[in-house]
mmCIF file with all atom_site columns, C-alpha atoms in Angstrom:
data_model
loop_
_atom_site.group_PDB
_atom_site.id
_atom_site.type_symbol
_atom_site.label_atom_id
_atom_site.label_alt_id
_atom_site.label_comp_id
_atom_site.label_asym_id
_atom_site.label_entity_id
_atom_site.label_seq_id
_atom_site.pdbx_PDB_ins_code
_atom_site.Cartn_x
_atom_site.Cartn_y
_atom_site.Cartn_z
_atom_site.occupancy
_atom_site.B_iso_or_equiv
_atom_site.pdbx_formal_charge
_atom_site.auth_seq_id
_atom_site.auth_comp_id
_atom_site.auth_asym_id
_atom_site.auth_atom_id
_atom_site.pdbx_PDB_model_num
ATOM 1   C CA . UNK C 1 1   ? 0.000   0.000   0.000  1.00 0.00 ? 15  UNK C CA 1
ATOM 2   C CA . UNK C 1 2   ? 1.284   3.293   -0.688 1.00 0.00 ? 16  UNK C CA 1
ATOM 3   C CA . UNK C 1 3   ? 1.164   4.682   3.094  1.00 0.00 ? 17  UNK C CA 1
ATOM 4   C CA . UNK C 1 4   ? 3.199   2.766   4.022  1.00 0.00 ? 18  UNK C CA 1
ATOM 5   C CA . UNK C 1 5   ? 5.861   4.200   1.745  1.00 0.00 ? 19  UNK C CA 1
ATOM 6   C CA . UNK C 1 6   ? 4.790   7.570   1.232  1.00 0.00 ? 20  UNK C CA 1
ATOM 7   C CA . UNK C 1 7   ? 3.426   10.358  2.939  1.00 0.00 ? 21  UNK C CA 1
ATOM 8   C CA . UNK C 1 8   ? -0.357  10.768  2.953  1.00 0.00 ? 22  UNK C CA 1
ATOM 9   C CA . UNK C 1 9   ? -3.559  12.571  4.113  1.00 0.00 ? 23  UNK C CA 1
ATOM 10  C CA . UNK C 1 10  ? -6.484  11.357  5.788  1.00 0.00 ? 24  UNK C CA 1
ATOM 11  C CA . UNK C 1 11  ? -9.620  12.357  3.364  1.00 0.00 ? 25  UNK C CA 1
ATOM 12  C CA . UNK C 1 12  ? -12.108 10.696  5.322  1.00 0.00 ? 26  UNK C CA 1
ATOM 13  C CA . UNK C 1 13  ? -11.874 10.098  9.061  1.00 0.00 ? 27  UNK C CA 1
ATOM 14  C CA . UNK C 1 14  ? -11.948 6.401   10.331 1.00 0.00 ? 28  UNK C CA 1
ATOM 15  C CA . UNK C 1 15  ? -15.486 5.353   10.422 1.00 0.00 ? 29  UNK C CA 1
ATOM 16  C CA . UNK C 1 16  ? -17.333 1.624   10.849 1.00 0.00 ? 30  UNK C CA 1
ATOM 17  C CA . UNK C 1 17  ? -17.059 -0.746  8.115  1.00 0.00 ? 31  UNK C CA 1
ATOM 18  C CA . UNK C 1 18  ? -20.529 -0.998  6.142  1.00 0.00 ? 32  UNK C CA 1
ATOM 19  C CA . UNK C 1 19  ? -21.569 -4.433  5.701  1.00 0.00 ? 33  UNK C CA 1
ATOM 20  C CA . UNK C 1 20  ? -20.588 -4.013  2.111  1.00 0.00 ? 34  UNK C CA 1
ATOM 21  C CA . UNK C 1 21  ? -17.671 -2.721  2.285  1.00 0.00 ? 35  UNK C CA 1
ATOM 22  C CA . UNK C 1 22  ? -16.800 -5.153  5.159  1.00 0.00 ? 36  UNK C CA 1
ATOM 23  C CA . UNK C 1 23  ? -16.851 -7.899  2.315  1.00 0.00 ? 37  UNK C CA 1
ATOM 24  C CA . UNK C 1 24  ? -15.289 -6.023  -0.673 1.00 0.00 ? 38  UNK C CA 1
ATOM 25  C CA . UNK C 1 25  ? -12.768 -4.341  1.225  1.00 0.00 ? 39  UNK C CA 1
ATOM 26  C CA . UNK C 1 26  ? -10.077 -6.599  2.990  1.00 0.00 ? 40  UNK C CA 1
ATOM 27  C CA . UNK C 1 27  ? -8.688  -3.322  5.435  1.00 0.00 ? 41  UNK C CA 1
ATOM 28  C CA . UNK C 1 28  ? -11.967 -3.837  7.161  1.00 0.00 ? 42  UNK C CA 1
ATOM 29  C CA . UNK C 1 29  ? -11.198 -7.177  8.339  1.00 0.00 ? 43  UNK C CA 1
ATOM 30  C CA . UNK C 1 30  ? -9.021  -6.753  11.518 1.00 0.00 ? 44  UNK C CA 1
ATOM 31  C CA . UNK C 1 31  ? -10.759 -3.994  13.138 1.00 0.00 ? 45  UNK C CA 1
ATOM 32  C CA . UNK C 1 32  ? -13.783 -3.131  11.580 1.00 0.00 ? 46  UNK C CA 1
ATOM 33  C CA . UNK C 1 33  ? -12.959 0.745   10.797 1.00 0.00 ? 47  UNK C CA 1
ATOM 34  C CA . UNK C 1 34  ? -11.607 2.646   8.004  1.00 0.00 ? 48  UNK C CA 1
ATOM 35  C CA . UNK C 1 35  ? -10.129 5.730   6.755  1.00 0.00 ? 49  UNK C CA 1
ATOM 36  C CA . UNK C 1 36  ? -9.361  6.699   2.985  1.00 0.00 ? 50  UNK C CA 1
ATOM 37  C CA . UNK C 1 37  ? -6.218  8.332   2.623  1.00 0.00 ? 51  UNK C CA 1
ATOM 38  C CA . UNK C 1 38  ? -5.079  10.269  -0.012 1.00 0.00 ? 52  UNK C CA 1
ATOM 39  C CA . UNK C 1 39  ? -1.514  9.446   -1.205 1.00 0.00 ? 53  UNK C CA 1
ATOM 40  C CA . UNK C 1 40  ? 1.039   12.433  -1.507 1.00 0.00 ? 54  UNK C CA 1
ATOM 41  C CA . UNK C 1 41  ? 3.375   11.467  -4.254 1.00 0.00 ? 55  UNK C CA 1
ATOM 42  C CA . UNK C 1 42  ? 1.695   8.997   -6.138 1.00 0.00 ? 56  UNK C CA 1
ATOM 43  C CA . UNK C 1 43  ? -1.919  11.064  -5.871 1.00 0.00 ? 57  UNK C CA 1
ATOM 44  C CA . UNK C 1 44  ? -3.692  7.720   -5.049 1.00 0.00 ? 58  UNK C CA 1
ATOM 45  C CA . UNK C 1 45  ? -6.934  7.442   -3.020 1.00 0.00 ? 59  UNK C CA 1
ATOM 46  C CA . UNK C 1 46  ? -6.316  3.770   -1.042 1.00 0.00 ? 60  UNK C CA 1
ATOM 47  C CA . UNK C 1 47  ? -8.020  2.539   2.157  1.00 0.00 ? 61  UNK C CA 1
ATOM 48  C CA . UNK C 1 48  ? -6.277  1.856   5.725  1.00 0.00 ? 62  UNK C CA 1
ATOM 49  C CA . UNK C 1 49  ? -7.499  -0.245  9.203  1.00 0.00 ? 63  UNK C CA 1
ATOM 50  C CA . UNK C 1 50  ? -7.604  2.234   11.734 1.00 0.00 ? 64  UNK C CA 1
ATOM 51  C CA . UNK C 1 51  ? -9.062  2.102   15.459 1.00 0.00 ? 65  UNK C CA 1
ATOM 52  C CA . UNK C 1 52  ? -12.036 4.185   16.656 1.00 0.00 ? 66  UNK C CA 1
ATOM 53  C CA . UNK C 1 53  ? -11.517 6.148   19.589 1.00 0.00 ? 67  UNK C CA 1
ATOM 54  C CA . UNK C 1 54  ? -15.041 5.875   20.749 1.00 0.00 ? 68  UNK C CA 1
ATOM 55  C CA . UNK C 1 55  ? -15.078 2.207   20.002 1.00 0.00 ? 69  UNK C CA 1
ATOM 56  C CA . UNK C 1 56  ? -11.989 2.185   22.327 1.00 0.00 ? 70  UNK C CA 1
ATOM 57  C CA . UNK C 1 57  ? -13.207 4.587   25.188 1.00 0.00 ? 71  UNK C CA 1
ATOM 58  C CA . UNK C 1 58  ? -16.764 1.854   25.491 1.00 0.00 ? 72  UNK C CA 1
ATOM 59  C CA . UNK C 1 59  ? -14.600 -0.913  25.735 1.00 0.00 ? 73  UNK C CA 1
ATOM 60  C CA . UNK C 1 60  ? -12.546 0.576   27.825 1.00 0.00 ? 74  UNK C CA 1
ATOM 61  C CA . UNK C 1 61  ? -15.742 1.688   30.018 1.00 0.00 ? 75  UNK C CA 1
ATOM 62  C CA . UNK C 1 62  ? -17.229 -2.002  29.349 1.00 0.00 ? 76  UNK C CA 1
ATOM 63  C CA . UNK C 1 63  ? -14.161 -3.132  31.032 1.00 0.00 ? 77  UNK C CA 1
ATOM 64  C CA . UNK C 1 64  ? -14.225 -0.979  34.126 1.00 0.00 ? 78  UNK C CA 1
ATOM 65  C CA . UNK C 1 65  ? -17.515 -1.934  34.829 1.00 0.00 ? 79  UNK C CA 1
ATOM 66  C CA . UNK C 1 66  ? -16.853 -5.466  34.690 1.00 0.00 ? 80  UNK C CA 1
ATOM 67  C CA . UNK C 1 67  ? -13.938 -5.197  36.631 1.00 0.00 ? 81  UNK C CA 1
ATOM 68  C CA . UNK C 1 68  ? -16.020 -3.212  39.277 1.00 0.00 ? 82  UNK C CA 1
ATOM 69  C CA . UNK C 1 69  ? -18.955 -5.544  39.576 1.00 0.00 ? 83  UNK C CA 1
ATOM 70  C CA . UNK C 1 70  ? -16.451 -8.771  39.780 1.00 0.00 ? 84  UNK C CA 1
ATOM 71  C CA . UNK C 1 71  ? -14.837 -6.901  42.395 1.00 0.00 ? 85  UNK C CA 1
ATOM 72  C CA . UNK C 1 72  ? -17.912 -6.148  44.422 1.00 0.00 ? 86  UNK C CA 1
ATOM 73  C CA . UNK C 1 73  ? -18.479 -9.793  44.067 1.00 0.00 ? 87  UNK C CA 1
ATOM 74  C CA . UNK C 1 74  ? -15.146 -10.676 45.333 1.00 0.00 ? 88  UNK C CA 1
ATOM 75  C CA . UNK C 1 75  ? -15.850 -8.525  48.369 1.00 0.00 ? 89  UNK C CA 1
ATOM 76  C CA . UNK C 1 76  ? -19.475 -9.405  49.445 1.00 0.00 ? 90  UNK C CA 1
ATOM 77  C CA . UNK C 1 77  ? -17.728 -13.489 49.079 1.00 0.00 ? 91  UNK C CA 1
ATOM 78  C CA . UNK C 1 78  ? -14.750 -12.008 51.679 1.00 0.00 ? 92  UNK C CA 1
ATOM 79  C CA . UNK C 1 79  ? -17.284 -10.408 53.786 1.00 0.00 ? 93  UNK C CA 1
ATOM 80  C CA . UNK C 1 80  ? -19.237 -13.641 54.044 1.00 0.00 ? 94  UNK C CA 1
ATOM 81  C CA . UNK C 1 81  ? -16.355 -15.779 54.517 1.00 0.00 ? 95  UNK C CA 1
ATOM 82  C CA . UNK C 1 82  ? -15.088 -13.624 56.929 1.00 0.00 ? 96  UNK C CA 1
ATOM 83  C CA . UNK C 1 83  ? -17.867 -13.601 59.059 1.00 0.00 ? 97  UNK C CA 1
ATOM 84  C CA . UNK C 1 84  ? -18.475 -17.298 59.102 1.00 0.00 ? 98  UNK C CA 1
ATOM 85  C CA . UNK C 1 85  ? -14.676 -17.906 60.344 1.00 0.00 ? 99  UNK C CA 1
ATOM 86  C CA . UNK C 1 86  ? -15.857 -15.687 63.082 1.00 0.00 ? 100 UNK C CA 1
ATOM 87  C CA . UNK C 1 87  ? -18.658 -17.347 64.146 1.00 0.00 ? 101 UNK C CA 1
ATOM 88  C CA . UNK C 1 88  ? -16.918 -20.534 64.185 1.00 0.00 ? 102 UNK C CA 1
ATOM 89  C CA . UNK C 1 89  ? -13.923 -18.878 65.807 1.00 0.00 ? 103 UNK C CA 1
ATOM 90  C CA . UNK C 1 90  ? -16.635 -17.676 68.745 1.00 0.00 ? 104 UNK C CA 1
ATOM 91  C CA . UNK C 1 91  ? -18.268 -20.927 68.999 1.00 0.00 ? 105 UNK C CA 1
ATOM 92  C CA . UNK C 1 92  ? -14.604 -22.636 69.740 1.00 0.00 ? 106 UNK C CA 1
ATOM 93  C CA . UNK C 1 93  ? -14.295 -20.176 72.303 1.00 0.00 ? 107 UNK C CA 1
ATOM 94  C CA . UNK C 1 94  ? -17.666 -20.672 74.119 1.00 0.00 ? 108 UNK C CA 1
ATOM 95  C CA . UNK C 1 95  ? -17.180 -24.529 74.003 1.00 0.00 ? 109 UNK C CA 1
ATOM 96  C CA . UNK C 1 96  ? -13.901 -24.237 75.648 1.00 0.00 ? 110 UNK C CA 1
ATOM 97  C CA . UNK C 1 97  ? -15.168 -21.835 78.159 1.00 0.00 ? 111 UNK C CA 1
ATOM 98  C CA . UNK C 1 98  ? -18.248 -24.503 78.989 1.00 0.00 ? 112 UNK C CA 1
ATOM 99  C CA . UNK C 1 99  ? -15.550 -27.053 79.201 1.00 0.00 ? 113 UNK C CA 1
ATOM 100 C CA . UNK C 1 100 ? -13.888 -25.656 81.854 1.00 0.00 ? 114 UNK C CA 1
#
């Protein structure tokens, strides 16, 4: 492809793959998003992959929020455990005090 050579300019920012394009056009393939560039010396339009960076900021927002709510999990399951170790800890305690 000629940016990778050459020097080029974006003509049309990276937007989502139609589903027409997403079969005619192999650059849509690995992320789903493309730009057409405009090539500097060899005046050729061509297309390149490029990332969306609102498609990136809700992932990155999906992934917070899954991380949160596994985490809250996590320490509701701590909290439980935690509080059955003390009972059992207290009930040791009482039977050796009746014991005595």
């Amino acid at each position: 492809p000629c940016w990778r050579v050459e020097d080029f300019v974006v003509a049309q920012e990276c937007t989502r793959c139609s589903s027409f394009q997403a079969k005619t056009i192999p650059e849509c393939s690995p992320t789903g998003f493309i730009e057409k560039i405009n090539c500097a010396t060899s005046k050729t339009d061509a297309f390149k992959s490029c990332r969306s960076a609102v498609m990136e900021a809700h992932v990155f927002w999906r992934f917070v929020g899954t991380m949160m709510c596994v985490a809250t999990v996590f320490a509701v399951l701590v909290v439980c455990r935690q509080r059955v170790l003390d009972r059992k800890a207290l009930e040791k305690v009482r039977k050796q005090i009746e014991s005595i």
